[in-house]
Short mmCIF file of C-alpha atoms and ligand atoms in Angstrom, two decimals:
data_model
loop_
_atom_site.label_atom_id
_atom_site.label_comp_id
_atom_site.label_asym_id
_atom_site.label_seq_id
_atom_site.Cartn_x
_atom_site.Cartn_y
_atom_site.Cartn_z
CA UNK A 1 23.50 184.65 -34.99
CA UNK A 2 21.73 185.63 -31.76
CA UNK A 3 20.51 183.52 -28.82
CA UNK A 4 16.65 184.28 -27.52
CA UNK A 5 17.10 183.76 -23.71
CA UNK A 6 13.72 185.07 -23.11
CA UNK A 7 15.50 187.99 -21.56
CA UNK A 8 14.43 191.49 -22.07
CA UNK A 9 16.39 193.47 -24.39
CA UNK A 10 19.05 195.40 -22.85
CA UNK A 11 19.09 198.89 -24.58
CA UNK A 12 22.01 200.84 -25.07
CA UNK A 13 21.42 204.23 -23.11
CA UNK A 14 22.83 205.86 -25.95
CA UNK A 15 20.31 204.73 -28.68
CA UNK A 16 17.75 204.83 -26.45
CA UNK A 17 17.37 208.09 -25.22
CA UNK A 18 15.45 210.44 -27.77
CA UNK A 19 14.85 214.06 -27.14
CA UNK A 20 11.84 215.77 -29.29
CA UNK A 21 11.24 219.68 -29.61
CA UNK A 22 7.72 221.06 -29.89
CA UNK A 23 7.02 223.24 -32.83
CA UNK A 24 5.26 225.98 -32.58
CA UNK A 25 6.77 226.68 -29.36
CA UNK A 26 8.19 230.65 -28.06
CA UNK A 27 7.73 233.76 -28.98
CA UNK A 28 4.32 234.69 -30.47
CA UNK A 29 3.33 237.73 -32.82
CA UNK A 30 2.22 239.45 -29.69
CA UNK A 31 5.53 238.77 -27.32
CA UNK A 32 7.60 239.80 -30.33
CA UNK A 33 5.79 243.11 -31.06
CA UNK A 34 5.92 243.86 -27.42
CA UNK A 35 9.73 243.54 -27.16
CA UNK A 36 10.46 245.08 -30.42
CA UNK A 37 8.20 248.11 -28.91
CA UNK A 38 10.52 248.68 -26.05
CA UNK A 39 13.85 248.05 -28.18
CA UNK A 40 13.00 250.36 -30.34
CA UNK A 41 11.58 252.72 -27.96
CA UNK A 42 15.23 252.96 -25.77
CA UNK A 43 16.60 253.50 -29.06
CA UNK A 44 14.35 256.43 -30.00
CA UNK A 45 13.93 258.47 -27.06
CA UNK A 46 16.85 256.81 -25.38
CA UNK A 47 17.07 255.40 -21.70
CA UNK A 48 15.49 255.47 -19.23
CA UNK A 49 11.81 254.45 -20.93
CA UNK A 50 9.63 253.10 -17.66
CA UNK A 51 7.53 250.15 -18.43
CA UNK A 52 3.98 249.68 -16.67
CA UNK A 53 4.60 245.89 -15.01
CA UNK A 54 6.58 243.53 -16.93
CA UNK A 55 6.60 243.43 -20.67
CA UNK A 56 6.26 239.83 -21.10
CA UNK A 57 6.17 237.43 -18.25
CA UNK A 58 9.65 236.29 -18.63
CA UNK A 59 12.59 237.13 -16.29
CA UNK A 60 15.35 236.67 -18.93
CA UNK A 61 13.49 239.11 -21.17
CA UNK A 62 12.91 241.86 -18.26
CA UNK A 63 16.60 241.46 -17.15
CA UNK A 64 17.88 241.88 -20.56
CA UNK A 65 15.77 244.90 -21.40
CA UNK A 66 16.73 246.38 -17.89
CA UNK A 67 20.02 246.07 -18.72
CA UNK A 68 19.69 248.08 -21.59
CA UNK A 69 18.01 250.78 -19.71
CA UNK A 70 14.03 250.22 -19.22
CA UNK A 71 12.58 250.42 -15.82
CA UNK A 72 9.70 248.56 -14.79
CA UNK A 73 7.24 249.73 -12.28
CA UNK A 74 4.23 248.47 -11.03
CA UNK A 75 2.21 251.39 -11.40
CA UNK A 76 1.92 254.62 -12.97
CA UNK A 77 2.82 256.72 -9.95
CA UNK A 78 6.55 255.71 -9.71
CA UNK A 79 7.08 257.27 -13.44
CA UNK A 80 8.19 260.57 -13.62
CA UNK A 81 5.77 263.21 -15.01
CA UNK A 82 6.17 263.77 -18.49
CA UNK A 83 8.35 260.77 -18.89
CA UNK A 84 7.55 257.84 -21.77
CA UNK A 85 6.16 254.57 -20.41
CA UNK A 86 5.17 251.71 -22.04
CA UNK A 87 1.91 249.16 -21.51
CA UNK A 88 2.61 245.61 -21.49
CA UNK A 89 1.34 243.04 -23.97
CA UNK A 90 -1.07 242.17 -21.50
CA UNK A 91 -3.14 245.47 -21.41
CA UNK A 92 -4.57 247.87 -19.18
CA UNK A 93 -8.05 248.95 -18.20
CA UNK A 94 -9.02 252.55 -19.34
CA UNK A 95 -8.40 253.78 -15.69
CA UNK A 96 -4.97 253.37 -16.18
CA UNK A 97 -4.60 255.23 -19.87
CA UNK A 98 -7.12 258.05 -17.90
CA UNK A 99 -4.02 257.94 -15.22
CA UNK A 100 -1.16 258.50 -17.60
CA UNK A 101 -3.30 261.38 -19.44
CA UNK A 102 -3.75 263.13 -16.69
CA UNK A 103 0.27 262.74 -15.53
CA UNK A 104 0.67 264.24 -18.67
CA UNK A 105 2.59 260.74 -19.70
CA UNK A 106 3.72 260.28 -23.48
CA UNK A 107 2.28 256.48 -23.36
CA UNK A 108 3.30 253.57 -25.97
CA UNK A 109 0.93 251.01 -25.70
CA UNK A 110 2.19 247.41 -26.65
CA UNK A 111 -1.14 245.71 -25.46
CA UNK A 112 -1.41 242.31 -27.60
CA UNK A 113 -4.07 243.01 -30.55
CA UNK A 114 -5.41 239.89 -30.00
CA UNK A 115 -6.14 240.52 -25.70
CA UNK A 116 -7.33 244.20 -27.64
CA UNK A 117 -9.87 242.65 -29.57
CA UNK A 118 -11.08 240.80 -25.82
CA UNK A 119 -11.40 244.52 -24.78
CA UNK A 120 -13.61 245.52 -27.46
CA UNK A 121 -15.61 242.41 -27.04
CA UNK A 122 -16.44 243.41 -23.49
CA UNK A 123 -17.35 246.69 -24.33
CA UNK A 124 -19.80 245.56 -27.10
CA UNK A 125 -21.32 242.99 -24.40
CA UNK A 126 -21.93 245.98 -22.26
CA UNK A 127 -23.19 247.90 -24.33
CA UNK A 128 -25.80 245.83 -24.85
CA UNK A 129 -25.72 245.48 -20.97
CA UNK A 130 -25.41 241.90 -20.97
CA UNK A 131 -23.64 240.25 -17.63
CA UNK A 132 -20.19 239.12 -18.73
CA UNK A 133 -18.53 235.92 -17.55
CA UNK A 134 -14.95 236.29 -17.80
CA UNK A 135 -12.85 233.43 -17.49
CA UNK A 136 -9.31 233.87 -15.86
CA UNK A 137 -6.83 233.74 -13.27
CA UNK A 138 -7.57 236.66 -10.23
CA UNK A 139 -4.35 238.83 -10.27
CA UNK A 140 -3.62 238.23 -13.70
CA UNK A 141 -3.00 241.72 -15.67
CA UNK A 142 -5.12 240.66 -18.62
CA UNK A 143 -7.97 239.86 -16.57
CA UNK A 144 -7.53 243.33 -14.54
CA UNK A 145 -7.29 245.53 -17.79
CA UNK A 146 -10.18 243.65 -19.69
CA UNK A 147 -12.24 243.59 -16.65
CA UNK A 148 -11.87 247.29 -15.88
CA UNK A 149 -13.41 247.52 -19.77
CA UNK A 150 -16.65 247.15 -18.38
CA UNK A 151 -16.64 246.51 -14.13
CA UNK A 152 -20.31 246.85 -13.33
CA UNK A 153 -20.48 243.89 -16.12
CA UNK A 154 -17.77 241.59 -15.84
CA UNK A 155 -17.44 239.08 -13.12
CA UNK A 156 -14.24 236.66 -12.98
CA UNK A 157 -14.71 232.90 -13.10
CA UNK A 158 -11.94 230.92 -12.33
CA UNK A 159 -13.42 227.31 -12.28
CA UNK A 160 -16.14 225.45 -12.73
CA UNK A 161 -16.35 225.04 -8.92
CA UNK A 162 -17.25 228.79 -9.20
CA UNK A 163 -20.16 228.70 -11.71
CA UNK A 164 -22.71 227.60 -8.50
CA UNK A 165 -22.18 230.82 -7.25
CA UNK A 166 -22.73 233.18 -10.35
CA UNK A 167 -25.49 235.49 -9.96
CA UNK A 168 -26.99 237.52 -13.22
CA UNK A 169 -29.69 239.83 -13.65
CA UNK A 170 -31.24 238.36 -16.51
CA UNK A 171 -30.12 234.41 -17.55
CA UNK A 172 -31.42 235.06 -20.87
CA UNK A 173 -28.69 237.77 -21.51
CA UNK A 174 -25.29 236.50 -20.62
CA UNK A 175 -21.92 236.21 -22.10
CA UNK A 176 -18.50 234.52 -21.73
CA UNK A 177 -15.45 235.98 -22.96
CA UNK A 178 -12.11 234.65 -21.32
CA UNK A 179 -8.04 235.31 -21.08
CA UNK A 180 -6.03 234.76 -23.93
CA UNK A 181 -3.59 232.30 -22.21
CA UNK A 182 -5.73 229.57 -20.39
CA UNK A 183 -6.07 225.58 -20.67
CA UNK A 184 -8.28 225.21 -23.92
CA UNK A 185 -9.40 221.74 -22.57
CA UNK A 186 -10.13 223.12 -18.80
CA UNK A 187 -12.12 226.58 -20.37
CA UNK A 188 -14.31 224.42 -22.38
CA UNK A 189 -15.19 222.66 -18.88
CA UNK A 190 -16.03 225.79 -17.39
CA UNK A 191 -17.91 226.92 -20.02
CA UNK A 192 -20.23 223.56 -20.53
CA UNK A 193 -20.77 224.30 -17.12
CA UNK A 194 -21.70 227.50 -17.22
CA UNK A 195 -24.23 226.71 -20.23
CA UNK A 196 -25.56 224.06 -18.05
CA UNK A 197 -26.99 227.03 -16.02
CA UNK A 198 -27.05 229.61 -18.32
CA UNK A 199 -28.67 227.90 -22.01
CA UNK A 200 -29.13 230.73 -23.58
CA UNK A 201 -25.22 232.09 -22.59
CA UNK A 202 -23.71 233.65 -25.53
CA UNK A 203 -19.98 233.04 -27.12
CA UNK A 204 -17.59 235.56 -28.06
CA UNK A 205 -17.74 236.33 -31.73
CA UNK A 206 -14.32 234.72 -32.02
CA UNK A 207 -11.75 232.66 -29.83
CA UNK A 208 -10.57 234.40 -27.17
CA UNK A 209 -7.49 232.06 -26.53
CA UNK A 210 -5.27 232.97 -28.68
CA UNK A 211 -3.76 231.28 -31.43
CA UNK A 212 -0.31 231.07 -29.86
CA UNK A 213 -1.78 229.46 -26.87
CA UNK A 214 -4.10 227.07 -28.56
CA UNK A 215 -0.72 225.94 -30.88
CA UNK A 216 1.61 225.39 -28.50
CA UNK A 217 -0.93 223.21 -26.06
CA UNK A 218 -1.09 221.19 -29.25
CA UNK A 219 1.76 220.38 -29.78
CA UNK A 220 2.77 219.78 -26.64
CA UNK A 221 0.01 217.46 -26.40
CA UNK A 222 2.19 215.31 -29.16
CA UNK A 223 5.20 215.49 -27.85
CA UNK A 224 4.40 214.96 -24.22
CA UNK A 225 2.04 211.51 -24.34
CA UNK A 226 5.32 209.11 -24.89
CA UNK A 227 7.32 211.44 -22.98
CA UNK A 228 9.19 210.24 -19.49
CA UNK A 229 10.15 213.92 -19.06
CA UNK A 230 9.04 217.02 -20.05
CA UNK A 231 10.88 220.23 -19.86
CA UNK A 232 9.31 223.84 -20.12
CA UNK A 233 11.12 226.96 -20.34
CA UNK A 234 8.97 229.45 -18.92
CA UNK A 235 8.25 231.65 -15.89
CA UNK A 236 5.98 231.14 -12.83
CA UNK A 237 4.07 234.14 -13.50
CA UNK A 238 3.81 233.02 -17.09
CA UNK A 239 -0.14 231.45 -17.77
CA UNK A 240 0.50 230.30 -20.95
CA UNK A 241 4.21 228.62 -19.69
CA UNK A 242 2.43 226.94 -16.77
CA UNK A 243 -0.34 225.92 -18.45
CA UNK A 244 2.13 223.58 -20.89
CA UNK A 245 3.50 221.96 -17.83
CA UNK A 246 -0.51 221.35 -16.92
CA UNK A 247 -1.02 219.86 -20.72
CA UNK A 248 1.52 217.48 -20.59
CA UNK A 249 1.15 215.76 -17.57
CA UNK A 250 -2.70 215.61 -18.32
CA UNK A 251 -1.55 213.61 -21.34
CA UNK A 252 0.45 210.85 -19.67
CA UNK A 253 3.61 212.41 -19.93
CA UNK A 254 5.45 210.84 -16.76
CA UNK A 255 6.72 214.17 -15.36
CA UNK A 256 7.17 217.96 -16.37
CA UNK A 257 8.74 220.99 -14.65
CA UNK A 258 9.10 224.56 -15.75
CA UNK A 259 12.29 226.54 -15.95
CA UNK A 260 13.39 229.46 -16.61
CA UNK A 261 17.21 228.15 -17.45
CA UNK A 262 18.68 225.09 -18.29
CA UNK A 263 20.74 225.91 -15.04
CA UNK A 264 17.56 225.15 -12.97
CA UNK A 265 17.61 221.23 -14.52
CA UNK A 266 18.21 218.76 -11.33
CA UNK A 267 20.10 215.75 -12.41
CA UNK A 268 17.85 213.68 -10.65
CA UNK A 269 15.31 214.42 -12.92
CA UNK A 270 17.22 212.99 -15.47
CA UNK A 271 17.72 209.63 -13.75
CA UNK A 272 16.68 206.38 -15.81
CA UNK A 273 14.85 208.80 -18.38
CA UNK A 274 15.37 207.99 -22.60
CA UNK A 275 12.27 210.00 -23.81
CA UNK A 276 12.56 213.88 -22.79
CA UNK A 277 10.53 216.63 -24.63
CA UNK A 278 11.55 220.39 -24.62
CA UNK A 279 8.84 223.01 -25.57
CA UNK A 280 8.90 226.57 -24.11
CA UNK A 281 5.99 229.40 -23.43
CA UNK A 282 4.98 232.63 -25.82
CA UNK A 283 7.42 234.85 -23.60
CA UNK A 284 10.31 232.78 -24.01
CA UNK A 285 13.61 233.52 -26.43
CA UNK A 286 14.62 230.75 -28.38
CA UNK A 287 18.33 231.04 -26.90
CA UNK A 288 17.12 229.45 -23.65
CA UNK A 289 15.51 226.74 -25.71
CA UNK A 290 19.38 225.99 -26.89
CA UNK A 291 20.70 226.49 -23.17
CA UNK A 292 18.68 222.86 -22.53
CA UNK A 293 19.36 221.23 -25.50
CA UNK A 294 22.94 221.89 -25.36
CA UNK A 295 22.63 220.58 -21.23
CA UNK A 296 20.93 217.44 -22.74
CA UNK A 297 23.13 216.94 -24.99
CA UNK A 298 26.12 217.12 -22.55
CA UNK A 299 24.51 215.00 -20.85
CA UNK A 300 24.21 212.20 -23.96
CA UNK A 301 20.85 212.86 -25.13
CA UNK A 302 21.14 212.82 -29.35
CA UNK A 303 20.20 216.08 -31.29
CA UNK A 304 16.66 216.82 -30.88
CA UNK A 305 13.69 215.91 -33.59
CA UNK A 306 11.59 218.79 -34.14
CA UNK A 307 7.56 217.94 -34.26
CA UNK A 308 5.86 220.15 -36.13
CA UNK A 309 2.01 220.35 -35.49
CA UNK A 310 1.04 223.79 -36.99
CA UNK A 311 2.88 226.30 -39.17
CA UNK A 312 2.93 230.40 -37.59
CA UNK A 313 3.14 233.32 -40.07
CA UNK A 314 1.35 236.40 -37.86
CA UNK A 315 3.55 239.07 -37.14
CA UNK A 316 1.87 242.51 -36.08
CA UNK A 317 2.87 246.03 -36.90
CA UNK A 318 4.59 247.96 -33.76
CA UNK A 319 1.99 250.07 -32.15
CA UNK A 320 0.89 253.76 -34.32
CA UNK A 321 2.40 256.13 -32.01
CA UNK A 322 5.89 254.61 -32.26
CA UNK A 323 5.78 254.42 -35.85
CA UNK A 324 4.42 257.76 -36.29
CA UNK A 325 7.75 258.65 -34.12
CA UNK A 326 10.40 256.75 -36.44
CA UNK A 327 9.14 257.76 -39.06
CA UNK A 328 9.47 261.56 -37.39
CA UNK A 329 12.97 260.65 -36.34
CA UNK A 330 13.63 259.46 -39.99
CA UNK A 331 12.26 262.48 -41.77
CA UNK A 332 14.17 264.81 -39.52
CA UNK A 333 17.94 263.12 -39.93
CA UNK A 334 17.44 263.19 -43.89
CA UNK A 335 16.85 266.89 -43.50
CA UNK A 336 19.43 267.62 -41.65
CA UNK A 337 21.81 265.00 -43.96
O1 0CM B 401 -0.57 235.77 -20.18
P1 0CM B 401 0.77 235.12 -19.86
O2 0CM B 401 1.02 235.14 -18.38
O3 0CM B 401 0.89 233.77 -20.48
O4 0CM B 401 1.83 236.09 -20.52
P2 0CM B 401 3.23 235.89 -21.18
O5 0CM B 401 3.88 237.23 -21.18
O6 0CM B 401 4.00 234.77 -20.61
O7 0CM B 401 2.87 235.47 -22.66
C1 0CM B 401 2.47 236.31 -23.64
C2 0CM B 401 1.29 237.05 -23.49
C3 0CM B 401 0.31 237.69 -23.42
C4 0CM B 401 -0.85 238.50 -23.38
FE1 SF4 B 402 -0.95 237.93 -27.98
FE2 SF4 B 402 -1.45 235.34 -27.61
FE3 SF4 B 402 1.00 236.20 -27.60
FE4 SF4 B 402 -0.60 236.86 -25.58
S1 SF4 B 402 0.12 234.80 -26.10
S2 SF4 B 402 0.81 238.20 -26.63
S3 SF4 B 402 -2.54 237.07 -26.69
S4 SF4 B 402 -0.40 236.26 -29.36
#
């Protein structure tokens, strides 16, 4: 029998605490193909093979592939002539392919198909000289290699604080195309504002935010509005990482922080907190995923429940030009078998 004292229950910590995983969450098609590309290029033509900036935007992933024997550089001038380098998945403007040409570079480009397709997009909105609003974060690489599709068309918008100050040469012939990794929610804001002063502004044939981006803001979205904490593995120069962090606290959860290790996790955090969420970013290995849920778990938190909000199948084929070289490297050691 129990007694009602009117007193609130008191709640066994235990039982309590609850710790749910988004799913989708990590590695996209893109991220995977791009790390693949450089595996398999150290493997091929063996190490050193220089990298144009990093990869992906995740320091575990650039550590581990230096450690195997890639070098990353900022820019083309710090790779030896003749050497192999490989583009990131977030792209590069046509200057910088006219640049490796002409340093006589053997270039493996693991540019993203799906930031590729934002390329061609630009050019086909310049071709038919329309002004093109891009929407992205200055700095970013994808927003440097898409603009420099197209410069004397493309002008950056970062917010909707910024649309006051766009100037076009005709209103009747603009576009918006954006990056691949923003804030669904805060791009559709920019754009409504933008069509508040352009009408006749003109949408990119498809979404430019990518699938991965728009699946994992999803679902953090569900895991996140119950949430007292909300951890995201990620890096700081990560968009798509940060902007998860953004996502869940705009959906009540009561705090969020990004990390790149479990390691990074302040106990504090932790204090009086039952409901804690773990997603991770489109650069991020799954392994570092475990690294927190095996800290939570040391820590007493119960196995985590996986939430799934959308089911991923895409994988891309590794870029032509290291195919074409496998299957070279292939042909030649069953010759010589
Ligand atoms: O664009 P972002 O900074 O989110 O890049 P990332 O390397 O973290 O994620 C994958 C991509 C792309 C393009
Ligand atoms: Fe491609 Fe999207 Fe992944 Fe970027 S986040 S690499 S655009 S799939």
């Amino acid at each position: 029998m129990t007694t009602d004292l009117g007193l609130p229950p008191v709640l066994d910590p235990a039982t309590a605490r609850s710790v749910l995983l988004a799913a989708p969450r990590g590695y996209c098609a893109g991220v995977d193909r791009a790390v693949i590309t450089v595996e398999k290029s150290l493997d091929l033509y063996g190490a050193p093979v220089y990298v144009r900036k990093e990869i992906v935007h995740n320091k575990h992933v650039v550590t581990t592939l230096e450690e195997r024997g890639a070098i990353f550089v900022e820019e083309l001038d710090e790779v030896p002539p003749g050497a192999t380098v490989v583009f990131s998945a977030h792209g590069v403007s046509p200057a910088v392919h006219a640049e490796a040409a002409e340093r006589s570079l053997k270039t493996i480009d693991a540019t993203c198909p799906l930031v590729t397709k934002v390329h061609h997009e630009a050019k086909r909105f310049a071709a038919d000289d329309y002004d093109i609003l891009l929407i992205g974060h200055a700095g970013h690489e994808e927003v440097e290699g898409t603009a420099g599709e197209a410069p004397d068309h493309i002008q950056l918008v970062e917010s909707p604080a910024d649309v006051a100050g766009i100037v076009v040469r005709d209103p009747a012939k603009v576009a918006w195309l954006s990056q691949t990794t923003l804030s669904v929610d805060e791009t559709m804001a920019t754009v409504a504002a933008i069509r508040e002063k352009f009408p006749l502004l003109l949408d990119p044939p498809s979404d430019d935010i990518c699938y991965a981006t728009q699946n994992r803001q999803v679902a953090v979205k569900e895991i996140a509005k119950d949430a007292d904490l909300v951890l995201v593995v990620g890096s700081r120069n990560s968009s798509n990482s940060v902007r998860l962090v953004e996502v869940a606290l705009e959906v009540g959860a009561k705090a969020s922080y990004l990390i790149d290790y479990a390691s990074e996790i302040d106990d504090a955090w932790l204090e009086g907190v039952e409901k804690v969420s773990v997603t991770s970013g489109a650069s991020v290995p799954e392994e570092l995923v475990d690294g927190v849920l095996s800290y939570l778990a040391e820590r007493g938190y119960p196995d985590a429940q996986a939430v799934r909000t959308a089911e991923e199948s895409l994988i891309f084929a590794l870029p032509p030009e290291l195919r074409r070289d496998i299957r070279a490297a292939a042909e030649l050691a069953a010759r010589q078998a």
